[in-house]
Structure formats: C-alpha cells, structure tokens
Short mmCIF file of C-alpha atoms in Angstrom, two decimals:
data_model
loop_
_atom_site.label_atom_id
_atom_site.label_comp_id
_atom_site.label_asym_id
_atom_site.label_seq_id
_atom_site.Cartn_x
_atom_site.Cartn_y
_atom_site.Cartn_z
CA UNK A 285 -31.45 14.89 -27.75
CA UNK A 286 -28.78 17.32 -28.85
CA UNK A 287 -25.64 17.17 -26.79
CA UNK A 288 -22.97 19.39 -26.06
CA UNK A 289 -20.00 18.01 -23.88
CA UNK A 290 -17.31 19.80 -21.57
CA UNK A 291 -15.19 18.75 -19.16
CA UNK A 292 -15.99 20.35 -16.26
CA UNK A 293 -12.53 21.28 -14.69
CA UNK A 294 -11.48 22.41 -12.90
CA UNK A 295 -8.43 23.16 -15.33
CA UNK A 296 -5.44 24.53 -13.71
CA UNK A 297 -2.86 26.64 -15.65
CA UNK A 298 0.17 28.74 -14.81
CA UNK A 299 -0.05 32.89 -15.38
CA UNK A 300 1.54 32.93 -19.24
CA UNK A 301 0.51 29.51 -20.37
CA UNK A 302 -1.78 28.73 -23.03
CA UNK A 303 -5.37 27.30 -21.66
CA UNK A 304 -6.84 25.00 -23.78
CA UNK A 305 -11.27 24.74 -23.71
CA UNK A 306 -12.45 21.83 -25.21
CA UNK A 307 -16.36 20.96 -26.29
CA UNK A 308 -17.65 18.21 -28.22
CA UNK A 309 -21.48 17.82 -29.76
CA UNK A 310 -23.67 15.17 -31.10
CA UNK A 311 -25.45 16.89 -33.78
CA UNK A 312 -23.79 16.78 -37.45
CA UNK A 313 -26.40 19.31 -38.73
CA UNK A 314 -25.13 22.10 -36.35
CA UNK A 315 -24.19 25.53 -38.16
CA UNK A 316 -23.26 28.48 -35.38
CA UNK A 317 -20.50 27.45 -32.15
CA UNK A 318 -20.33 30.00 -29.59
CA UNK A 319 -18.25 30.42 -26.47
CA UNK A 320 -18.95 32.36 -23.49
CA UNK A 321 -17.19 33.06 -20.24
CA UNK A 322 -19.13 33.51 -17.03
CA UNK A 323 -17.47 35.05 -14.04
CA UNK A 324 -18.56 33.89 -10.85
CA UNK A 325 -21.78 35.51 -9.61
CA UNK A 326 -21.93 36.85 -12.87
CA UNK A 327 -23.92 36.31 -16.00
CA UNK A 328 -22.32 34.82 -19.10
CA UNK A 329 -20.69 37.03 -21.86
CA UNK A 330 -19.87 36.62 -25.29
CA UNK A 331 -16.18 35.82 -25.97
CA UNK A 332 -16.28 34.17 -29.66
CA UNK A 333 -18.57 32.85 -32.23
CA UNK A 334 -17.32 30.69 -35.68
CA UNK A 335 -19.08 29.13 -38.16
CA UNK A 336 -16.21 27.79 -40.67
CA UNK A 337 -14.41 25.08 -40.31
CA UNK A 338 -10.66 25.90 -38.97
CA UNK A 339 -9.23 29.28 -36.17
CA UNK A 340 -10.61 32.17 -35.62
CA UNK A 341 -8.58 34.25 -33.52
CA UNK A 342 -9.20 37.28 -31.62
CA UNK A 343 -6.86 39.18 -29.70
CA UNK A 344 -5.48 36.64 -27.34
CA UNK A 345 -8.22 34.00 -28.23
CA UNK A 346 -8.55 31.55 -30.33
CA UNK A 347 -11.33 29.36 -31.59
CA UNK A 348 -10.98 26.28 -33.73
CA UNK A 349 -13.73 24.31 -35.00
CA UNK A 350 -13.51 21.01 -36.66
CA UNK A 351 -17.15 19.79 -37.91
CA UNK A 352 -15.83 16.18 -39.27
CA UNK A 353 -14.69 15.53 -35.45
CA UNK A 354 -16.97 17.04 -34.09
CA UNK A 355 -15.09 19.36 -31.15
CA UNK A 356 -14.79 23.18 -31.04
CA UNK A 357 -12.08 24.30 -28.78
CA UNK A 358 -10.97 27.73 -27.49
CA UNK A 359 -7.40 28.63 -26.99
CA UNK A 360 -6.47 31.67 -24.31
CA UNK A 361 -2.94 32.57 -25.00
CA UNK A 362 -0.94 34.23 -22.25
CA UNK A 363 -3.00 33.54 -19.76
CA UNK A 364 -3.68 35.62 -16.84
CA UNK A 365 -5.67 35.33 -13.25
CA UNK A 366 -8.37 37.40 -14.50
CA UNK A 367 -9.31 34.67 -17.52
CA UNK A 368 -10.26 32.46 -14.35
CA UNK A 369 -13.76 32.01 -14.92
CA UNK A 370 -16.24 28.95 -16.39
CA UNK A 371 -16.30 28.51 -19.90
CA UNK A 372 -19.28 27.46 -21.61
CA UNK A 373 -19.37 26.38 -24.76
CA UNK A 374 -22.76 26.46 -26.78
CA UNK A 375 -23.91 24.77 -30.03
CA UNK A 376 -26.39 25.85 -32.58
CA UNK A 377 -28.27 23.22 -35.08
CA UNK A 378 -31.94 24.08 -36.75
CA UNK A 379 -34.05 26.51 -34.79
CA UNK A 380 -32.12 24.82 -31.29
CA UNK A 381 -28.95 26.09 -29.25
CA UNK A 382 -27.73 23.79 -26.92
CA UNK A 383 -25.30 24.81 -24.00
CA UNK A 384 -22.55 22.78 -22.35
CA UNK A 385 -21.98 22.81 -18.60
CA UNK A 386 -18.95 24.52 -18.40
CA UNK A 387 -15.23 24.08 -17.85
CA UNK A 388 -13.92 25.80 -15.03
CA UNK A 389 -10.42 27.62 -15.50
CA UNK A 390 -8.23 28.82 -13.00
CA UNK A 391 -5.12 30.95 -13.71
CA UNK A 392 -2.60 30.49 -10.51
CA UNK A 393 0.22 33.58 -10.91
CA UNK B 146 -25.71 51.21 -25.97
CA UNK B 147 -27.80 49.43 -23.56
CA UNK B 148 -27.39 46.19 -22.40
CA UNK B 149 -30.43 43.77 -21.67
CA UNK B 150 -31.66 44.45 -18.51
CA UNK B 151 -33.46 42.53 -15.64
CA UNK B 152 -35.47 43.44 -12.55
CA UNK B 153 -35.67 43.06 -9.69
CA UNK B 154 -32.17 41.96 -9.38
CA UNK B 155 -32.91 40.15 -6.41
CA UNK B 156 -36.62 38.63 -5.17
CA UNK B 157 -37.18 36.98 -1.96
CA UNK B 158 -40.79 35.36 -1.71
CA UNK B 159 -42.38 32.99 0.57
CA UNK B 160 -42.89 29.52 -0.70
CA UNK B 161 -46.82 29.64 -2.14
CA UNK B 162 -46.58 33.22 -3.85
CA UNK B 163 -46.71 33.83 -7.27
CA UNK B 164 -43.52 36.38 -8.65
CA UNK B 165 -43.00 38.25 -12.12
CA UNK B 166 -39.88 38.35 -13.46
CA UNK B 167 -38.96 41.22 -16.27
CA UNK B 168 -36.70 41.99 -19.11
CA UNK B 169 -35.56 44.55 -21.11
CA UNK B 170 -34.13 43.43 -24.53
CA UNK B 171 -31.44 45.04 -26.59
CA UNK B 172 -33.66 47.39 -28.97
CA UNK B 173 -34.30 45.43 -32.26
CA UNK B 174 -33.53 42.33 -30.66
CA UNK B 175 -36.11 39.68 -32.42
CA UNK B 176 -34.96 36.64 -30.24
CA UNK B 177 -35.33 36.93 -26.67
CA UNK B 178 -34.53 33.65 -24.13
CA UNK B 179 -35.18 32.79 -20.63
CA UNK B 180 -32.68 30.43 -18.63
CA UNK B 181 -32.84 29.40 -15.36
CA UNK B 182 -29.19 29.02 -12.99
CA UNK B 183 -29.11 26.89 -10.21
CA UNK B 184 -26.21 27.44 -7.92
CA UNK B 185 -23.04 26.01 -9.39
CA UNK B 186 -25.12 24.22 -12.30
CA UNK B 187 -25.48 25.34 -15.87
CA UNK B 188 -27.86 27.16 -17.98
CA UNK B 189 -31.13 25.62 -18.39
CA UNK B 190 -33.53 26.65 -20.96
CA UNK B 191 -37.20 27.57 -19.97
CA UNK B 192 -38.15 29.25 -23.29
CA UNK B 193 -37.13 31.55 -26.54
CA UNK B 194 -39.33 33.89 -28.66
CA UNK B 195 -39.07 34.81 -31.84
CA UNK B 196 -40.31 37.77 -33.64
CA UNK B 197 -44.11 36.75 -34.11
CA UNK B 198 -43.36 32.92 -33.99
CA UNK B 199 -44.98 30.58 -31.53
CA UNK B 200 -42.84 30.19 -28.25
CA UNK B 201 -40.16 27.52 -27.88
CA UNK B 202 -42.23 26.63 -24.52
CA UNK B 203 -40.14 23.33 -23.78
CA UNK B 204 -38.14 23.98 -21.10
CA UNK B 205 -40.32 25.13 -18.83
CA UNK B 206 -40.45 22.80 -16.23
CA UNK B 207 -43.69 22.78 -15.16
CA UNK B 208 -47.33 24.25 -15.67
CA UNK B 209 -46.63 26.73 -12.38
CA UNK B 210 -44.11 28.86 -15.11
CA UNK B 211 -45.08 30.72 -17.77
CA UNK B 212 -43.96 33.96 -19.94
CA UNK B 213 -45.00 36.37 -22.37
CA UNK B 214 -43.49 38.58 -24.62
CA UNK B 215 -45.61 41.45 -26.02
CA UNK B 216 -44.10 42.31 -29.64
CA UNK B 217 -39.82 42.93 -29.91
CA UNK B 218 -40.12 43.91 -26.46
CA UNK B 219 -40.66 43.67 -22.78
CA UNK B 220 -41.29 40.24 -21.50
CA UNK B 221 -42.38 39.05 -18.19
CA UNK B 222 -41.27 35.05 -16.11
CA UNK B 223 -44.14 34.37 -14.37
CA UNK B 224 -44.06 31.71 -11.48
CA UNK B 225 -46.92 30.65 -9.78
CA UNK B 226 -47.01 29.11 -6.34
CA UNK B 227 -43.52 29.13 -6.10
CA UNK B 228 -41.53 25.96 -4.44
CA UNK B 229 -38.19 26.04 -2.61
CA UNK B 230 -36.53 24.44 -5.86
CA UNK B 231 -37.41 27.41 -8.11
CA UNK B 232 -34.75 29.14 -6.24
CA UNK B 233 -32.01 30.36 -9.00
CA UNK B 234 -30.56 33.02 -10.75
CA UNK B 235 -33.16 33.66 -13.93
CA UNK B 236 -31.26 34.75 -16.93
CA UNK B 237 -32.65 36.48 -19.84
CA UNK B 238 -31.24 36.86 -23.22
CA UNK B 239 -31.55 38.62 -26.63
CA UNK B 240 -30.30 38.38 -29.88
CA UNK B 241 -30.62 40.13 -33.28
CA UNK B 242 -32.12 37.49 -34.88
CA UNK B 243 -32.61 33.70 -34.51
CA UNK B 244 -30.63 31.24 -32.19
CA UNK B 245 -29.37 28.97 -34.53
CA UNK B 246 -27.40 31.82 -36.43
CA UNK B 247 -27.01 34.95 -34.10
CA UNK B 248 -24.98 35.49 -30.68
CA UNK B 249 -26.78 35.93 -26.87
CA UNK B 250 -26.51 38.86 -24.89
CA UNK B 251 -27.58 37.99 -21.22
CA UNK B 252 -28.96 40.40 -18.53
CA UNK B 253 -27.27 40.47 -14.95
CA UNK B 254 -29.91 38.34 -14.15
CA UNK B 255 -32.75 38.04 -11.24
CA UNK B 256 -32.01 36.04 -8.00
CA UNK B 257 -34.54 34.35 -6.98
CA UNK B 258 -35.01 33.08 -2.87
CA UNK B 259 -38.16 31.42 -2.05
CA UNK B 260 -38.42 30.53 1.84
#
C-alpha cells in the first residue's frame, strides 16, 4: 500500500510569512510529485509538479524534493489570505498516483 | 482552451435510483480519472483509463458503481441503487498522458445528494 503523508493543519501563518507544506511517501520507486491547492467548495488545481531531486521555484512557490528522505515540500513565499486553501500533495510511482489528505493553510492579515 | 467539464453540477436523487454522472475531457487527453469527495475528506480514487488499456477499476467501492469511457472521450459514473453514503462531490480528471508521469486537470465537479 503506497502512502502519502500530510499533516493535516490546520497551519496558521501571518500575511508576508513564508508557509511551509510538507508531504512524506513510502514508495522509493516513485518518479512524478505533484502539488495541488483546493479552495474550499472548489475542485483541486495544479500549482507545481518536479521530478528532480532539489527546488523548483515558480513565481512565489517553491517545491523541493528530496528522494533519499523521502519528503517533498512546497514553500509559499509572501504569503497572502488568498493562498488560504488545502494543500494536497500527490505522489506518482509505476502506473499508480497516490494523493495525500491535505494540509490546511490559513493566511491571518 | 477548455477546461474538463462535468454535468450536472449538482444531482439530488432519492435513495434506490440509479444516476449517470458525465465528463468532458481536455481534447487529446489519453488519461481520464474519477474521484470521489466526501465532505471535508480527501480524494478517493474510483477509477483511471488509459488510452485503450484495461481500466484501473480498484477503487470503486462496490459492484453498485461502474464507468465507461468510449475512446479519448466522453465518459459516464454510473451508480446504481444509490445509498445515503454515496453522497459526495464526484471529481473527474484528465491528463495528457499517463498518471505516473503527467499532471491532473479536474472538472468543477458533480454534487451528489441522495435522500
């Protein structure tokens, strides 16, 4: 059984701080790591993908995978109330995608 | 260009009928995915096509659910004899090509109520 673990918040950050998503997974083998952010009510959309080891950034996001631990994270720099939302973090190995629960943000201004 | 899209947006059915469910891929999409979202839980998988590959059928939680896909397009949920607990949001998704390598697009999704 392929696991992928996130806290499930809720995490609590100040307008302008940096947010910090964390997931972990069980399966070595997996190849694609994917975070999406769901508004609620809403259905999920596509924030980031990586597939190398090390930060991928994007605007104010950044992702940062480390296969040997095991974790991807996602960083939101600058954050503001309208990143409050559930993060869920998914995890691809072969021919399966696994999806985390979710970690709730909230931004407070 | 367009999104994936889902209807009806919202169903409400008596408990006992049977309801189809529809989506609307991205065009060239291979992959398309069904998820099911109970309130304030996460995704859960009911099944993925792929191109003309035999259905990841695994997740659907029992024999009452069942789905086709008819090519790289349309494809219907279909509950029979629905129960109280089928009530959700039902998510579909597509990609380009398959899970393990390519990103999801979801629909808005169908709300489900069964009384």
């Amino acid at each position: 059984q392929k696991e992928v673990e996130q806290n499930s918040g809720p995490l609590s950050v100040p307008e302008g701080a940096i947010a910090s998503l964390n997931c972990t997974y069980s399966d070595r083998g997996s190849q694609s790591f994917f975070w999406y952010r769901q508004y609620s009510g809403k259905s999920p959309e596509l924030i980031m993908f990586i597939y190398s080891n090390g930060d991928k950034e994007d605007g104010r996001f950044t992702a940062q995978l480390n296969k040997a631990s095991q974790y991807v994270s996602l960083l939101i720099r600058d954050s503001q109330p309208s990143d409050s939302a559930t993060y869920l973090c998914a995890v691809s190995g072969y021919s399966t995608l696994t999806f985390g629960k979710g970690t709730m943000l909230l931004v407070s201004p | 260009g367009a999104g994936v899209s889902q209807s009806p947006s919202n169903k409400v059915t008596e408990k006992g009928k049977d309801v189809e469910l529809r989506c609307d891929p991205i065009s060239g999409h291979t992959a398309l995915y069904w998820y099911r979202q109970r309130l304030g839980q996460g995704l859960e998988f009911l099944i993925y096509f792929q191109g003309n590959s035999a259905p990841d059928k695994s997740g659907l939680p029992s024999d009452r659910f069942s789905a086709e896909r008819t090519g790289e397009s349309v494809s219907t949920l279909t509950i029979q004899r629905t129960q109280q607990e089928d009530s959700a949001v039902y998510l579909c998704a597509s990609s380009q090509g398959p899970r393990e390598v390519y990103e999801q697009y979801f629909g808005p999704g169908t709300r489900l109520t069964v009384t």
